[in-house]
Amino acid sequence: MQQTWSRHLRYTLAGLAGATLAGLYMGYPVYGLTAGLGIYVLWTLNQTRRLAQWLVEPDATNEAPQSLGMWGDLFEKLHKLNQNYLHSRDRLRARIDRIQESTNAMRDGVIMTNAHGAMEWWNGSAEHLLGFRHNTDQGQYIYNLIRTPAFRSYFDAKNYHEPLELHSPAKPHIHLQIQISLFGEEDRLIMAKDVTRLHQLEQMRRDFVSNVSHEMRTPLTVISGYLETLVDNADELPAKWRRAVNTMATQSFRMETLITDLILLSRIETGEQEVDDTTTDIDRLIQQICQDAQTLSDQKQHEITFKSIGGHQLKGDEKQLRSAFSNLVFNAVKYTPAQGRITVSWFSNREGGHLSVKDTGAGIEQVHIPRLTERFYRADPSRHKDTGGTGLGLAIVKHVLINHDGNLEILSRFGEGSEFICHFPAERLVVDSAEHQS
Ligand code: ADP
């Protein structure tokens, strides 16, 4: 550019010198110089006009305007820059088109919104699954189109570790799993997956377990009833039958407990047992459970203590909470050797209410902890034989907590005891009025 500029300066000065010499030849050197300068200014103005015109419509023609000297170079360079820009723009557009094409081919709905939830873009599956319309819904807030309150709280909470399940607002028979990811400046990428089939299969599994359990209950009650009568009159039985009848009675009692737990679990899981959000007096409930646990402990003589700090009660279903808490306390009794200590604490803080059941029992190896709440999962199958457990207790606890917006934390070290903590959100706490007044 430096070179072009000095050549341009040389030619300009030579042109002006020529004009001055021509003027001198005619006896008017100043007029000659003035005329030269005037022509130069007019030419420069004309080039500026051409540049301005070309900049306004750079791609109206594929050619750069032709000119002399520095202006010619300038036009050429700008033309190249413009060509590069047009190529990159086309490449980028082709790439965006391809991404949009591939996301359109996806079976899952994909939606992009800004930080406030205004919809910017979505694919064809989102239109099909959620009923969005391109011409009317662009720029609308997504929570005005998916009006379920759970979706609004999920969207605002920004905690997207777990997906959210809901019915499609446009086609209620479609069951959707929503997963949100944050990108850019808190913009959201929302994926909506059709899980209707999975949901139906899961429902079929639950119905099957529930039906079989109900069907088995009646014959089993009859068998248990007769066995009980036989055990009561064992003296009248031939000696060789007594042992068999006693074993049959024990096993039929175990089966009855199993069926009762299966029915309870399927009720809690399917929501058949509605969560009754009345206030539950946790102190009273735990005291009753601890008394039952003391009876269960019997000759093992555990030291069972209950501490309550914070003076809060809990909004929730007392029956479900009783099942969950008694499973935890009775497990502590089952898995803690004689004379061991079991401490139950109910306390509240800013995060919410927490019920902890701590024992000095056998403890659990770390590998088992993530799987303990699965149905029939046992940390040590040989150990549970004498406890008479069904393997469903912690699954019941987990589902009761899900119904109460809570979660279960398990802390344990093999050989050093265990602690099971039920966490409930602060919204479920109710100030204990009796305690408050005193
Ligand atoms: P179970 O009827 O077998 O007790 P649960 O679902 O209640 O079934 O518990 C699952 C498994 O977790 C138990 O089999 C046991 O291995 C382990 N477990 C539960 N509570 C405790 C505890 N307090 N101490 C040690 N292990 C425990």
XYZ file of C-alpha atoms and ligand atoms in Angstrom:
465
model
C 0.000 0.000 0.000
C 2.940 2.266 0.875
C 4.380 1.683 -2.629
C 1.055 2.401 -4.348
C 0.656 5.548 -2.323
C 4.115 6.910 -3.278
C 3.497 6.031 -6.977
C 0.104 7.761 -6.772
C 1.760 10.813 -5.165
C 4.448 10.860 -7.878
C 1.873 10.689 -10.704
C -0.299 13.367 -9.052
C 2.654 15.708 -8.555
C 3.817 15.008 -12.150
C 0.297 15.794 -13.422
C 0.182 19.063 -11.439
C 3.697 19.983 -12.644
C 2.557 19.259 -16.239
C -0.506 21.506 -15.790
C 1.697 24.292 -14.319
C 4.166 23.988 -17.241
C 1.294 24.120 -19.770
C 0.019 27.284 -17.961
C 3.555 28.716 -18.004
C 3.749 28.007 -21.728
C 0.567 30.057 -22.188
C 1.827 32.720 -19.763
C -0.502 31.750 -16.846
C 1.300 29.211 -14.613
C -1.032 29.823 -11.611
C -4.144 29.184 -13.752
C -2.473 26.026 -15.068
C -1.807 24.796 -11.495
C -5.352 25.748 -10.374
C -6.904 23.939 -13.354
C -4.758 20.855 -12.584
C -5.807 20.883 -8.911
C -9.495 21.380 -9.908
C -9.372 18.391 -12.294
C -7.726 16.290 -9.562
C -10.354 17.266 -6.947
C -13.212 16.528 -9.392
C -11.729 13.154 -10.297
C -11.202 12.290 -6.608
C -14.813 13.276 -5.817
C -16.030 11.087 -8.670
C -14.026 8.109 -7.333
C -15.472 8.699 -3.830
C -18.998 8.693 -5.294
C -18.308 5.425 -7.163
C -16.897 3.895 -3.961
C -19.927 4.975 -1.944
C -22.285 3.638 -4.594
C -20.457 0.306 -4.774
C -20.337 -0.057 -0.984
C -24.112 0.346 -0.823
C -24.648 -2.502 -3.290
C -21.428 -4.486 -3.288
C -22.869 -7.663 -4.744
C -25.037 -5.966 -7.365
C -22.136 -6.714 -9.718
C -19.431 -9.295 -9.321
C -16.811 -6.907 -10.701
C -14.868 -4.205 -8.820
C -15.164 -0.678 -10.359
C -12.159 0.046 -12.587
C -9.934 3.005 -11.735
C -6.385 4.338 -11.866
C -3.591 4.431 -9.305
C -4.435 4.201 -5.633
C -8.168 4.201 -6.257
C -7.828 1.202 -8.593
C -5.879 -0.662 -5.883
C -8.400 0.340 -3.228
C -11.318 -0.957 -5.335
C -9.466 -4.202 -6.023
C -8.654 -4.785 -2.329
C -12.197 -4.005 -1.182
C -13.514 -6.301 -3.913
C -11.347 -9.171 -2.625
C -12.447 -8.537 0.976
C -16.064 -8.555 -0.147
C -15.575 -11.799 -2.086
C -14.018 -13.451 0.995
C -16.868 -12.240 3.171
C -19.472 -13.565 0.714
C -17.765 -16.962 0.561
C -17.583 -17.298 4.368
C -21.223 -16.188 4.648
C -22.315 -18.812 2.113
C -20.241 -21.506 3.841
C -21.740 -20.567 7.232
C -25.259 -20.492 5.809
C -24.757 -23.924 4.234
C -23.497 -25.255 7.570
C -26.466 -23.789 9.491
C -28.858 -25.209 6.863
C -27.242 -28.624 7.285
C -27.476 -28.490 11.100
C -31.110 -27.420 10.839
C -31.788 -30.186 8.314
C -30.238 -32.817 10.606
C -32.074 -31.537 13.701
C -35.275 -31.516 11.659
C -34.670 -35.178 10.850
C -34.406 -35.964 14.595
C -37.334 -37.711 16.228
C -36.837 -35.646 19.394
C -38.131 -32.109 19.629
C -35.373 -29.473 19.839
C -36.163 -25.919 20.964
C -33.849 -22.945 21.496
C -34.927 -20.103 23.771
C -33.168 -17.089 25.203
C -32.508 -16.663 28.944
C -36.090 -15.417 29.518
C -37.697 -18.322 27.693
C -38.593 -16.502 24.442
C -38.581 -19.102 21.656
C -35.991 -18.476 18.947
C -35.950 -21.681 16.928
C -37.423 -25.203 17.011
C -37.435 -28.235 14.736
C -40.258 -30.109 13.009
C -40.551 -32.736 15.754
C -41.143 -29.987 18.337
C -44.076 -28.819 16.185
C -45.418 -32.367 16.028
C -44.859 -33.259 19.720
C -45.691 -29.927 21.360
C -47.919 -28.319 18.734
C -45.795 -25.174 18.181
C -46.534 -23.085 15.061
C -43.771 -21.223 13.202
C -45.861 -18.242 12.116
C -47.515 -17.541 15.484
C -45.205 -18.842 18.202
C -41.877 -17.248 17.228
C -40.729 -15.047 20.152
C -43.450 -16.371 22.526
C -42.435 -17.419 26.050
C -42.224 -21.204 26.128
C -43.924 -21.473 29.541
C -46.973 -19.739 28.045
C -47.209 -22.599 25.552
C -46.306 -25.420 27.980
C -48.465 -24.221 30.831
C -47.835 -27.026 33.356
C -46.594 -25.363 36.612
C -43.987 -28.145 36.985
C -42.433 -27.062 33.677
C -42.207 -23.409 34.778
C -40.484 -24.349 38.054
C -38.152 -26.779 36.219
C -37.261 -24.080 33.648
C -36.585 -21.426 36.312
C -34.722 -23.687 38.762
C -31.749 -24.172 36.373
C -31.084 -27.546 37.975
C -31.268 -29.850 34.995
C -29.531 -32.995 36.292
C -32.763 -34.988 36.185
C -35.212 -34.810 33.253
C -38.836 -33.748 33.701
C -41.750 -35.879 32.527
C -45.030 -34.363 31.384
C -47.929 -34.783 28.978
C -47.755 -32.929 25.664
C -49.861 -29.727 25.850
C -51.140 -30.343 22.302
C -51.618 -34.131 22.431
C -52.215 -35.249 26.034
C -51.809 -38.946 25.119
C -48.123 -38.268 24.324
C -45.834 -38.584 27.327
C -42.722 -36.428 27.039
C -39.379 -36.382 28.788
C -37.919 -32.874 28.857
C -34.201 -32.230 29.298
C -32.788 -28.692 29.306
C -29.165 -27.604 28.758
C -27.804 -24.110 29.370
C -25.608 -22.458 26.741
C -24.408 -18.944 25.838
C -25.725 -16.375 28.298
C -28.182 -18.631 30.099
C -29.930 -19.459 26.820
C -31.687 -22.837 26.872
C -31.530 -25.815 24.539
C -34.616 -27.905 25.267
C -34.932 -31.515 24.135
C -38.361 -33.195 24.214
C -38.345 -36.987 23.863
C -41.456 -39.065 23.259
C -41.429 -41.721 26.014
C -45.061 -42.794 25.616
C -44.123 -46.406 24.726
C -41.693 -46.681 27.649
C -44.310 -45.224 29.928
C -46.903 -47.727 28.743
C -44.490 -50.620 29.313
C -43.640 -49.320 32.793
C -47.370 -48.980 33.516
C -47.961 -52.549 32.288
C -45.192 -53.812 34.578
C -46.688 -51.987 37.566
C -50.197 -53.205 36.775
C -48.913 -56.759 36.400
C -47.126 -56.720 39.777
C -50.102 -55.077 41.429
C -52.620 -57.538 39.913
C -50.545 -60.619 40.722
C -50.039 -59.393 44.307
C -53.759 -58.793 44.761
C -54.662 -62.149 43.211
C -52.199 -63.988 45.445
C -53.301 -62.302 48.624
C -56.651 -64.125 49.036
C -55.418 -67.738 48.585
C -52.412 -66.948 50.748
C -54.616 -65.588 53.539
C -56.624 -68.830 53.445
C -53.472 -70.981 53.548
C -51.985 -68.894 56.384
C -55.250 -69.116 58.323
C -55.312 -72.934 58.135
C -51.601 -73.160 58.952
C -52.109 -70.943 61.998
C -54.874 -73.237 63.220
C -52.615 -76.235 62.659
C -49.747 -74.572 64.574
C -52.127 -73.711 67.452
C -53.132 -77.396 67.593
C -49.659 -78.763 66.937
C -49.884 -81.104 69.962
C -52.598 -83.093 68.224
C -50.456 -83.572 65.093
C -48.197 -86.561 64.507
C -44.637 -85.603 65.566
C -43.203 -85.911 62.017
C -45.647 -83.210 60.766
C -44.996 -80.608 63.483
C -41.694 -79.319 62.070
C -43.113 -79.184 58.528
C -46.219 -77.275 59.657
C -44.126 -74.766 61.647
C -41.817 -74.130 58.648
C -44.809 -73.761 56.320
C -46.395 -71.236 58.706
C -43.168 -69.177 58.900
C -42.776 -69.168 55.108
C -46.405 -68.260 54.480
C -46.034 -65.365 56.956
C -42.959 -64.190 54.967
C -44.923 -64.408 51.721
C -47.756 -62.400 53.235
C -45.307 -59.679 54.312
C -43.825 -59.683 50.807
C -47.252 -59.361 49.162
C -48.225 -56.555 51.565
C -45.001 -54.667 50.709
C -45.494 -55.243 46.954
C -49.044 -53.888 47.101
C -47.931 -50.904 49.195
C -45.047 -50.149 46.823
C -47.216 -50.347 43.730
C -49.825 -48.055 45.352
C -47.195 -45.487 46.324
C -45.552 -45.732 42.898
C -48.670 -45.438 40.779
C -50.002 -42.564 42.827
C -53.053 -44.725 43.598
C -52.393 -43.702 47.167
C -52.788 -39.932 46.872
C -50.350 -37.836 48.895
C -52.518 -36.352 51.558
C -50.855 -33.023 52.355
C -52.060 -32.632 55.918
C -49.676 -31.675 58.675
C -47.955 -34.677 60.226
C -46.657 -34.439 63.769
C -43.237 -35.984 63.208
C -42.307 -36.067 66.936
C -45.385 -38.137 67.817
C -44.952 -40.388 64.773
C -41.286 -41.156 65.507
C -41.960 -41.769 69.195
C -44.549 -44.424 68.235
C -42.154 -45.993 65.708
C -39.338 -46.044 68.296
C -41.633 -47.846 70.762
C -42.439 -50.490 68.114
C -38.710 -50.756 67.309
C -37.945 -51.355 71.002
C -40.465 -54.223 70.986
C -38.887 -55.604 67.790
C -35.419 -55.292 69.327
C -36.631 -57.473 72.213
C -33.692 -59.464 73.573
C -31.141 -57.595 71.448
C -31.706 -54.678 73.856
C -30.722 -51.844 71.530
C -30.430 -48.355 72.960
C -32.927 -46.429 70.825
C -33.003 -42.636 71.274
C -34.936 -39.877 69.534
C -33.835 -36.221 69.288
C -35.967 -33.471 67.800
C -34.535 -30.005 67.100
C -36.177 -27.099 65.290
C -39.841 -27.440 66.255
C -41.221 -28.164 62.799
C -43.920 -30.474 61.557
C -44.154 -31.765 58.016
C -46.790 -31.377 55.313
C -47.331 -34.880 53.982
C -49.169 -38.165 54.047
C -48.865 -39.666 57.523
C -49.457 -43.262 56.338
C -46.738 -43.058 53.695
C -44.323 -41.294 56.053
C -44.956 -43.939 58.722
C -44.084 -46.716 56.208
C -40.881 -44.949 55.160
C -39.627 -44.048 58.643
C -40.528 -47.401 60.186
C -38.682 -49.212 57.372
C -35.550 -47.226 58.207
C -35.805 -47.662 61.993
C -36.693 -51.388 61.756
C -33.783 -51.928 59.330
C -31.480 -50.320 61.910
C -32.802 -52.807 64.476
C -32.404 -55.735 62.043
C -28.861 -54.884 60.976
C -27.417 -53.768 64.335
C -26.018 -56.396 66.708
C -27.329 -56.706 70.283
C -26.735 -53.745 72.607
C -25.981 -51.477 69.652
C -27.091 -47.817 69.559
C -29.780 -46.432 67.230
C -30.256 -42.660 67.106
C -33.197 -41.079 65.306
C -33.033 -37.273 64.821
C -35.529 -34.844 63.295
C -34.097 -31.394 62.599
C -34.714 -28.459 60.298
C -32.573 -25.735 58.761
C -32.749 -23.324 55.805
C -32.615 -26.196 53.266
C -35.603 -27.991 54.837
C -36.438 -30.832 57.224
C -34.207 -33.862 57.755
C -34.892 -37.184 59.439
C -31.772 -39.184 60.233
C -31.632 -42.810 61.401
C -28.138 -43.692 62.571
C -26.959 -47.044 63.865
C -23.783 -48.688 65.109
C -24.487 -51.805 63.073
C -22.809 -53.820 60.367
C -22.503 -50.980 57.866
C -22.627 -51.336 54.089
C -19.811 -51.564 51.528
C -19.584 -48.486 49.262
C -20.246 -50.494 46.051
C -23.735 -51.400 47.232
C -24.895 -47.949 48.346
C -26.064 -46.561 44.933
C -28.180 -49.697 44.321
C -29.777 -50.179 47.761
C -33.103 -48.568 46.815
C -33.627 -51.003 43.896
C -36.308 -53.617 44.487
C -34.931 -56.818 46.039
C -31.352 -55.530 46.123
C -29.471 -56.793 49.143
C -26.026 -55.694 50.219
C -25.292 -59.051 51.756
C -27.746 -61.771 50.689
C -26.418 -64.199 53.307
C -26.992 -61.694 56.103
C -30.632 -60.933 55.287
C -31.725 -64.584 55.658
C -32.293 -64.295 59.392
C -33.708 -60.753 59.252
C -36.851 -61.840 57.378
C -36.724 -58.717 55.180
C -38.531 -58.497 51.860
C -35.891 -56.470 50.005
C -38.530 -53.822 49.236
C -38.133 -51.570 52.303
C -35.736 -49.011 50.831
C -37.616 -48.967 47.493
C -40.730 -47.973 49.489
C -38.708 -45.275 51.321
C -37.432 -43.882 48.005
C -40.908 -43.642 46.451
C -42.458 -42.091 49.549
C -39.726 -39.437 49.453
C -40.298 -38.800 45.718
C -43.996 -38.263 46.507
C -42.929 -35.696 49.125
C -40.399 -33.888 46.865
C -37.599 -35.250 49.025
C -34.632 -37.570 48.614
C -32.728 -40.205 50.554
C -29.054 -39.897 51.500
C -27.173 -43.005 52.632
C -23.895 -42.671 54.543
C -22.184 -45.845 55.627
C -18.844 -47.560 56.126
C -18.533 -51.283 56.256
C -18.203 -52.375 59.900
C -18.813 -48.864 61.262
C -22.574 -48.427 61.138
C -24.879 -46.550 58.764
C -26.896 -43.359 58.580
C -29.993 -42.958 56.397
C -31.191 -39.344 56.023
C -34.531 -38.319 54.499
C -34.340 -34.737 53.175
C -37.548 -32.737 52.695
C -37.732 -29.292 51.046
C -38.332 -26.192 53.215
C -41.757 -25.659 51.559
C -42.997 -28.793 53.312
C -42.127 -27.546 56.797
C -44.823 -26.232 59.106
C -43.954 -24.443 62.350
C -45.100 -26.533 65.295
C -47.704 -24.142 66.770
C -47.647 -25.751 70.258
C -43.873 -25.367 70.476
C -44.014 -21.880 69.004
C -46.376 -20.593 71.694
C -44.440 -22.103 74.592
P -34.542 -55.807 53.460
O -35.962 -56.207 53.564
O -33.650 -56.874 52.893
O -34.039 -55.182 54.706
P -34.392 -53.148 52.351
O -34.795 -52.624 51.010
O -35.009 -52.558 53.537
O -34.560 -54.709 52.282
O -32.821 -52.965 52.441
C -32.006 -53.355 51.371
C -30.643 -53.823 51.856
O -29.938 -52.720 52.426
C -30.728 -54.825 52.991
O -30.858 -56.150 52.491
C -29.400 -54.619 53.690
O -28.394 -55.357 53.024
C -29.119 -53.153 53.485
N -29.472 -52.323 54.677
C -30.591 -51.598 54.867
N -30.554 -50.935 56.041
C -29.368 -51.253 56.604
C -28.726 -50.883 57.833
N -29.305 -50.042 58.712
N -27.493 -51.392 58.073
C -26.891 -52.220 57.193
N -27.451 -52.613 56.012
C -28.666 -52.136 55.726
